[in-house]
Coordinates of C-alpha atoms in Angstrom, one line a residue:
Chain A
M1 CA -52.5 22.4 74.8
S2 CA -55.6 22.4 76.8
V3 CA -59.0 23.4 76.2
D4 CA -59.3 26.4 78.6
S5 CA -55.6 27.7 78.0
L6 CA -56.5 27.9 74.4
S7 CA -59.8 29.9 74.5
L8 CA -58.4 32.1 77.3
T9 CA -55.5 32.8 74.7
F10 CA -58.1 33.5 72.1
N11 CA -60.1 35.9 74.4
A12 CA -57.2 37.8 75.6
L13 CA -56.1 38.5 72.3
A14 CA -59.4 39.6 70.9
D15 CA -58.8 43.2 72.3
P16 CA -56.9 45.9 70.7
T17 CA -55.5 47.4 73.8
R18 CA -54.4 44.0 74.9
R19 CA -52.6 43.8 71.6
A20 CA -51.4 46.9 71.6
I21 CA -49.6 46.0 74.8
L22 CA -48.2 42.9 73.5
S23 CA -46.7 44.6 71.0
R24 CA -44.8 47.0 73.3
L25 CA -43.7 44.2 75.1
S26 CA -42.3 42.5 72.3
S27 CA -39.7 44.8 72.2
G28 CA -38.5 43.7 75.4
E29 CA -39.6 43.2 79.4
T30 CA -40.7 47.1 81.1
S31 CA -41.9 47.9 84.3
V32 CA -45.8 47.9 84.5
S33 CA -46.0 51.9 85.2
E34 CA -43.8 52.6 81.8
L35 CA -46.0 50.1 80.1
A36 CA -49.2 51.9 81.3
K37 CA -47.8 55.2 80.3
P38 CA -49.2 55.8 76.7
F39 CA -52.6 54.1 77.5
L40 CA -53.4 56.1 80.5
K41 CA -54.6 59.3 78.1
E42 CA -57.4 56.8 77.1
M43 CA -58.2 54.9 80.1
S44 CA -57.6 54.5 83.9
A45 CA -54.8 52.9 85.8
P46 CA -57.5 50.1 87.0
A47 CA -58.5 49.3 83.7
I48 CA -55.0 48.8 82.3
T49 CA -54.3 46.9 85.7
K50 CA -57.4 44.4 84.5
H51 CA -55.9 44.3 80.8
L52 CA -52.7 42.8 82.4
K53 CA -54.6 40.4 84.3
V54 CA -56.1 39.1 81.5
L55 CA -53.2 38.7 79.5
E56 CA -51.2 37.1 82.5
K57 CA -54.0 34.6 83.1
A58 CA -54.0 33.4 79.3
G59 CA -50.2 33.0 80.1
L60 CA -49.2 35.8 77.1
I61 CA -47.3 37.8 80.1
R62 CA -45.6 37.4 83.0
K63 CA -45.3 39.9 86.0
G64 CA -42.1 40.0 88.4
R65 CA -42.7 39.8 92.0
Q66 CA -39.8 42.3 92.9
A67 CA -41.2 45.4 95.4
Q68 CA -39.4 48.2 93.6
W69 CA -39.2 47.1 89.9
R70 CA -42.1 45.1 88.4
P71 CA -41.2 43.7 85.3
C72 CA -43.4 42.7 82.9
K73 CA -42.7 40.4 80.1
I74 CA -43.9 38.4 77.1
E75 CA -44.4 34.6 77.3
A76 CA -43.5 33.5 73.8
K77 CA -45.3 30.0 74.6
G78 CA -48.6 31.2 75.0
L79 CA -48.4 33.1 71.7
K80 CA -46.8 30.1 70.0
E81 CA -50.0 28.1 70.9
V82 CA -52.2 30.1 69.0
A83 CA -50.0 30.9 66.0
D84 CA -49.6 26.9 65.7
W85 CA -53.3 26.7 66.0
M86 CA -54.0 27.4 62.0
E87 CA -50.6 25.7 61.3
T88 CA -52.4 22.2 62.4
Y89 CA -55.2 22.9 60.0
R90 CA -52.9 23.3 57.6
Q91 CA -50.4 20.3 58.5
F92 CA -53.9 18.1 58.7
W93 CA -54.9 19.3 55.0
E94 CA -51.4 18.5 53.8
E95 CA -51.4 14.9 55.4
S96 CA -54.9 14.1 54.0
F97 CA -53.6 15.2 50.4
D98 CA -50.6 13.1 51.0
R99 CA -52.9 10.2 51.6
L100 CA -55.2 11.0 49.1
D101 CA -52.5 10.8 46.7
E102 CA -51.6 7.3 47.8
Y103 CA -55.2 6.4 48.0
L104 CA -55.5 7.6 44.2
K105 CA -52.8 5.4 43.3
T106 CA -54.5 2.3 44.8
V107 CA -58.0 3.2 42.9
T108 CA -56.5 3.9 39.7
S109 CA -54.9 0.8 39.4
K110 CA -57.8 -1.0 40.6
N111 CA -59.4 0.4 37.6
N112 CA -57.0 -0.5 35.1
G113 CA -56.4 -4.3 36.4
K114 CA -60.2 -5.3 36.4
K115 CA -63.3 -3.6 35.3
N116 CA -65.3 -2.6 37.6
G117 CA -63.0 -2.3 40.7
G118 CA -64.7 -3.1 43.6
K119 CA -64.0 -3.9 47.0
K120 CA -61.7 -6.6 47.9
Chain B
M1 CA -58.9 27.3 28.3
E2 CA -58.3 24.5 26.4
K3 CA -56.9 26.2 23.9
K4 CA -54.5 27.4 26.5
M5 CA -53.7 24.3 27.5
A6 CA -52.3 23.0 24.2
A7 CA -50.4 25.9 23.8
K8 CA -48.8 26.1 27.4
N9 CA -46.1 23.3 27.5
K10 CA -43.2 24.0 25.3
P11 CA -40.7 21.6 26.9
N12 CA -38.5 24.0 28.6
E13 CA -41.5 26.1 30.2
L14 CA -43.7 25.4 33.5
Y15 CA -47.2 26.7 33.4
L16 CA -49.0 27.9 36.2
E17 CA -52.6 28.9 36.4
R18 CA -54.5 30.4 39.4
I19 CA -58.0 32.3 39.7
F20 CA -58.1 35.0 42.5
V21 CA -61.3 36.3 43.9
A22 CA -60.1 40.2 43.5
P23 CA -60.3 42.9 40.6
V24 CA -56.9 42.4 38.4
K25 CA -56.3 46.2 40.2
K26 CA -56.1 44.8 43.6
V27 CA -54.1 41.6 42.3
W28 CA -51.8 44.3 40.4
E29 CA -51.3 46.3 43.4
A30 CA -50.6 43.5 45.8
W31 CA -47.9 42.6 43.5
V32 CA -46.1 45.9 42.8
D33 CA -46.2 47.7 46.2
P34 CA -43.5 46.0 48.0
D35 CA -45.3 46.8 51.7
Q36 CA -48.1 44.3 50.2
A37 CA -45.9 41.9 48.3
A38 CA -44.3 41.9 51.9
K39 CA -47.5 40.2 53.2
W40 CA -47.5 36.9 50.8
W41 CA -44.6 37.0 48.5
G42 CA -42.4 33.6 48.9
P43 CA -43.0 30.0 50.0
R44 CA -45.3 29.7 53.4
G45 CA -43.2 30.4 56.4
F46 CA -40.5 32.7 54.4
T47 CA -40.3 36.5 55.1
I48 CA -38.8 39.5 52.7
T49 CA -37.3 42.7 53.1
T50 CA -37.3 45.1 50.1
H51 CA -34.4 47.5 49.9
H52 CA -35.6 48.8 46.4
K53 CA -38.4 48.2 43.7
D54 CA -39.4 49.7 40.6
V55 CA -41.9 48.1 38.5
R56 CA -41.1 49.6 35.2
T57 CA -39.6 48.2 32.0
G58 CA -35.9 48.3 32.7
G59 CA -36.6 48.4 36.6
T60 CA -35.5 46.0 39.1
W61 CA -36.8 45.0 42.4
S62 CA -34.1 44.0 44.7
Y63 CA -34.9 41.8 47.9
I64 CA -33.8 39.4 50.6
M65 CA -36.0 36.5 51.1
H66 CA -35.6 35.0 54.9
G67 CA -36.1 31.2 55.2
P68 CA -37.6 29.8 58.2
D69 CA -34.4 28.0 59.0
G70 CA -32.8 31.7 59.1
V71 CA -31.1 31.2 55.9
N72 CA -31.4 34.6 54.1
Y73 CA -31.8 34.5 49.9
P74 CA -30.9 37.8 48.4
N75 CA -32.6 38.3 45.1
E76 CA -32.7 40.6 42.0
T77 CA -35.6 40.9 39.8
Q78 CA -35.0 42.7 36.2
Y79 CA -38.2 43.7 34.7
L80 CA -38.5 43.5 31.0
E81 CA -41.8 44.4 30.0
V82 CA -44.2 45.9 32.6
E83 CA -48.0 46.7 31.1
K84 CA -50.0 47.9 33.8
Y85 CA -52.2 45.4 35.1
S86 CA -52.2 43.2 32.2
K87 CA -48.5 41.8 31.8
L88 CA -44.9 41.2 33.4
V89 CA -42.0 39.9 31.8
Y90 CA -39.1 39.5 34.4
D91 CA -36.0 37.7 34.7
H92 CA -36.3 35.6 38.2
G93 CA -33.4 34.4 40.6
G94 CA -30.3 36.5 39.7
Y95 CA -28.2 38.3 42.2
K96 CA -25.3 40.0 41.1
D97 CA -22.9 37.8 39.1
K98 CA -25.4 35.0 39.6
P99 CA -27.4 34.8 36.2
P100 CA -31.1 34.6 36.5
L101 CA -32.9 31.3 37.0
F102 CA -35.5 31.5 34.7
R103 CA -37.4 34.4 32.9
V104 CA -41.3 34.5 34.0
T105 CA -44.0 35.8 32.0
V106 CA -47.2 36.7 33.9
V107 CA -50.6 37.6 32.1
F108 CA -53.6 39.1 34.3
T109 CA -57.1 38.8 33.0
E110 CA -59.8 40.1 34.6
I111 CA -63.0 37.8 34.2
S112 CA -66.1 39.1 36.3
G113 CA -64.3 40.5 38.9
K114 CA -61.9 37.3 39.4
T115 CA -58.6 37.9 38.1
K116 CA -57.0 34.9 35.9
M117 CA -53.0 34.6 36.4
E118 CA -51.1 33.0 33.7
M119 CA -47.7 32.6 34.5
T120 CA -45.2 30.9 32.3
M121 CA -41.5 30.3 33.5
A122 CA -39.2 29.7 30.8
L123 CA -35.9 27.6 31.2
S124 CA -32.7 27.1 29.3
S125 CA -33.8 23.8 28.3
P126 CA -36.2 20.9 29.1
E127 CA -33.8 19.2 31.7
A128 CA -33.7 22.8 33.5
A129 CA -36.9 22.7 33.5
A130 CA -37.8 19.6 35.0
Q131 CA -35.1 20.4 37.5
T132 CA -36.8 23.8 38.2
K133 CA -40.0 21.8 38.6
V134 CA -38.7 19.2 41.5
F135 CA -37.1 22.0 43.0
I136 CA -40.4 24.2 43.0
K137 CA -42.2 21.4 44.6
K138 CA -39.5 20.4 47.4
A139 CA -39.3 24.0 48.7
N140 CA -43.0 24.4 48.5
G141 CA -42.9 27.5 46.0
N142 CA -46.2 27.0 44.9
S143 CA -47.5 27.9 48.4
T144 CA -46.9 31.6 47.8
W145 CA -50.0 31.4 45.4
D146 CA -52.1 30.6 48.3
R147 CA -50.7 33.5 50.7
L148 CA -51.8 35.8 47.8
A149 CA -54.8 34.1 47.6
E150 CA -55.3 34.6 51.1
Y151 CA -54.2 38.2 51.2
L152 CA -56.6 39.0 48.7
S153 CA -59.5 37.6 50.5
T154 CA -61.4 39.5 52.8
K155 CA -62.4 37.3 55.2
D156 CA -59.0 36.1 55.8
N157 CA -59.5 33.0 54.1
F158 CA -57.7 29.9 54.5
V159 CA -56.4 28.4 51.0
I160 CA -54.6 25.1 50.0
N161 CA -54.1 24.1 46.7
R162 CA -52.3 20.4 45.8
S163 CA -52.1 18.8 42.3
F164 CA -52.8 15.3 41.7
E165 CA -51.9 12.9 39.2
A166 CA -55.3 11.6 38.0
P167 CA -58.1 12.4 35.9
I168 CA -60.9 15.6 37.3
D169 CA -63.6 13.1 37.4
L170 CA -61.9 10.8 39.4
L171 CA -60.8 13.7 42.0
F172 CA -64.7 14.7 42.2
E173 CA -65.3 11.4 43.0
M174 CA -62.7 11.2 45.9
W175 CA -64.6 14.4 47.6
S176 CA -68.3 13.7 46.4
N177 CA -68.4 9.9 47.2
P178 CA -68.4 9.4 50.9
H179 CA -66.9 5.6 50.9
H180 CA -64.0 7.1 49.0
F181 CA -64.0 10.5 51.2
S182 CA -63.9 8.7 54.7
Q183 CA -60.7 6.4 53.3
W184 CA -58.4 9.2 53.0
L185 CA -59.3 12.3 55.0
A186 CA -58.8 11.0 58.7
P187 CA -55.7 11.8 60.0
I188 CA -53.7 8.8 61.3
G189 CA -54.9 7.3 64.6
F190 CA -58.5 8.5 63.4
T191 CA -61.6 6.4 61.8
L192 CA -63.8 8.8 59.6
K193 CA -67.7 7.5 59.3
F194 CA -70.5 8.7 58.0
L195 CA -73.4 7.6 60.0
K196 CA -75.9 9.5 57.0
A197 CA -75.1 10.8 53.9
D198 CA -77.1 12.7 51.3
V199 CA -74.5 14.2 49.1
K200 CA -76.7 16.9 47.0
V201 CA -77.5 20.5 47.0
G202 CA -79.6 21.0 50.0
G203 CA -78.5 17.5 51.8
T204 CA -77.0 17.0 54.9
S205 CA -74.2 14.3 55.8
F206 CA -73.4 13.5 59.7
Y207 CA -70.1 11.9 60.7
C208 CA -68.4 10.6 63.5
M209 CA -64.3 11.0 63.6
S210 CA -63.1 8.7 66.3
G211 CA -59.6 8.4 67.8
E212 CA -57.6 4.9 68.8
N213 CA -58.2 6.6 72.3
G214 CA -61.9 6.4 72.4
M215 CA -62.2 10.0 71.6
K216 CA -65.4 10.9 69.5
M217 CA -66.2 14.2 67.2
Y218 CA -69.5 14.5 65.6
G219 CA -70.2 16.7 62.8
K220 CA -72.5 17.9 60.1
V221 CA -72.1 19.0 56.4
N222 CA -74.5 21.0 54.5
Y223 CA -74.2 20.6 50.8
L224 CA -74.6 24.3 49.3
E225 CA -73.2 23.6 45.7
I226 CA -72.5 20.6 43.9
T227 CA -71.2 21.1 40.4
K228 CA -69.6 18.1 38.7
P229 CA -66.6 17.7 38.1
T230 CA -65.5 21.3 39.1
Q231 CA -66.6 22.5 42.7
I232 CA -68.3 21.3 45.8
V233 CA -69.3 23.8 48.3
Y234 CA -70.2 22.5 51.9
T235 CA -70.7 24.1 55.4
Q236 CA -69.6 22.2 58.8
I237 CA -70.6 22.5 62.1
F238 CA -69.4 20.1 65.3
C239 CA -72.4 18.7 67.2
D240 CA -72.9 16.1 69.7
E241 CA -74.1 12.2 68.9
N242 CA -77.6 13.5 68.5
E243 CA -76.7 16.1 65.9
N244 CA -77.3 19.0 68.2
V245 CA -74.9 22.2 67.4
T246 CA -72.1 22.2 69.7
R247 CA -68.8 24.5 69.7
H248 CA -65.5 23.6 68.6
P249 CA -64.0 21.1 71.5
M250 CA -60.9 22.5 72.0
A251 CA -61.9 26.4 71.5
P252 CA -65.4 27.6 72.1
T253 CA -64.8 30.5 70.3
W254 CA -64.1 29.1 67.1
P255 CA -66.9 30.1 64.4
E256 CA -69.9 28.0 64.4
T257 CA -70.3 27.4 60.9
M258 CA -67.1 26.7 58.3
L259 CA -67.6 27.2 54.8
T260 CA -65.7 25.1 52.5
I261 CA -65.2 25.4 48.8
V262 CA -63.4 22.7 46.7
Q263 CA -62.7 23.7 43.2
F264 CA -61.3 21.3 40.7
F265 CA -59.1 22.2 38.0
K266 CA -58.0 20.0 35.1
E267 CA -54.1 20.7 34.3
D268 CA -54.0 17.6 32.0
D269 CA -56.0 14.9 30.9
N270 CA -54.4 13.1 33.9
Q271 CA -53.5 15.8 36.3
T272 CA -56.1 17.8 38.7
R273 CA -55.4 20.7 40.9
V274 CA -57.6 20.7 44.1
S275 CA -58.2 24.7 45.5
L276 CA -59.7 24.3 49.0
T277 CA -60.9 27.5 50.8
W278 CA -61.8 27.6 54.2
A279 CA -63.5 30.7 56.0
P280 CA -66.0 31.2 58.7
H281 CA -69.9 31.6 57.5
G282 CA -73.0 33.3 58.0
E283 CA -73.5 35.3 60.9
T284 CA -70.4 35.2 62.8
T285 CA -69.8 37.4 65.8
K286 CA -66.6 39.7 66.3
E287 CA -65.2 37.3 68.9
E288 CA -65.5 34.5 66.3
L289 CA -63.9 36.2 63.5
E290 CA -61.1 37.4 65.8
T291 CA -60.6 33.8 66.9
F292 CA -60.0 32.6 63.3
K293 CA -57.8 35.6 62.3
N294 CA -55.9 35.4 65.2
S295 CA -55.3 31.4 64.7
R296 CA -53.3 32.4 61.5
A297 CA -49.6 30.9 61.8
G298 CA -47.2 33.9 62.1
M299 CA -49.8 36.0 62.6
T300 CA -49.1 38.1 59.8
Q301 CA -52.6 39.1 58.4
G302 CA -55.0 40.1 61.0
W303 CA -52.4 41.9 63.0
T304 CA -50.7 44.8 61.0
G305 CA -48.2 47.8 61.6
S306 CA -46.7 47.5 65.1
F307 CA -47.2 43.6 65.3
D308 CA -44.7 43.1 62.5
K309 CA -42.2 43.4 65.6
L310 CA -43.9 40.7 67.3
D311 CA -43.5 38.3 64.8
D312 CA -39.7 39.0 64.5
F313 CA -39.7 38.4 68.3
L314 CA -41.9 35.0 67.9
V315 CA -39.9 34.0 65.2
K316 CA -36.8 34.3 67.4
T317 CA -37.9 32.8 70.0
T318 CA -39.4 29.7 68.9
I319 CA -36.8 28.3 66.4

């Protein structure tokens, strides 16, 4: 997980239209024109293309290259990185708490053994 | 509270207490509304599907818990007593011919805008209670209360609780004394060193976290509140070696200042629960808040509605 790819992903996800596009793609791959349809009421086709480019650059979607049928699909790996980000913090705290648990045992046994504990 | 402590522990019972930063009405609704309960009920990593929920005396809640490993656990809760905004008594863990595992009594009390939840789980025998205690710990069952605390928070806080076998004063010392703190906080392969430590309200500490590979990360801590032995509140920012503020090395749009609230609760003379809350602090940009929200595992909180499908998709594709 590189610095750049992660911040690109976060930036890409910060926009409601792009989240709506991802949400649509989560039910399966579809052509770019099909994908754009529901958004054309609110914005121009170039604006949608721009959103798709941001998503693609962030590694959240992938576009096919076939001339006729240009399928667009979601890239699960990109999303997984973001979903894991907070999980790494959770894991950090769980593990720190495990260490604290162990460390507490050494501190309490020292206190019980000798008065004035101290360092070895 | 001390009185409660003495009365809480019959040998066949397990007792649990939490304080949520929300009025009792909000807590109650999060509990009884199936759409809200779906966002937090169950250990971390679990999701639920409700078939039917009728929170009334004599009513039932029938739902399936979906484990992170794909295993489904059907449940049928029987409500024996329902007093709106104050009390619930129910049998938990039964389904069809399977008898309930235990009887739960939950009492909600609002104290100056916060809600105290007191939960007693009654089992058939002290042995069954001891077994269930081990089971709940193994299944990370109490993480459901962290999830509820996160769900009720307005800023999408990060919440984690843990009970330790040690007196409250010692736990407080583990956090407030930098010598102790640096012994256990750093991940394996890293060393935490305080270059400056002034642990008092208004004081600042400056630390360096160094990895075996030579990587160094610096940070500054400002103490906002220190109440021995119950609470420590501090903010944290990343900096360079000259104490100049920098952004998160891995994610430049991560909130610049993070707030940590550490609370200590005496569970008995030799048992203390630590409750840690973590949230963006001060003037955060929209982008920073979105970054924080989007980073949640499972992405269940910041992204509502249509994004449920995406969650399902991720679960399916990443296992």
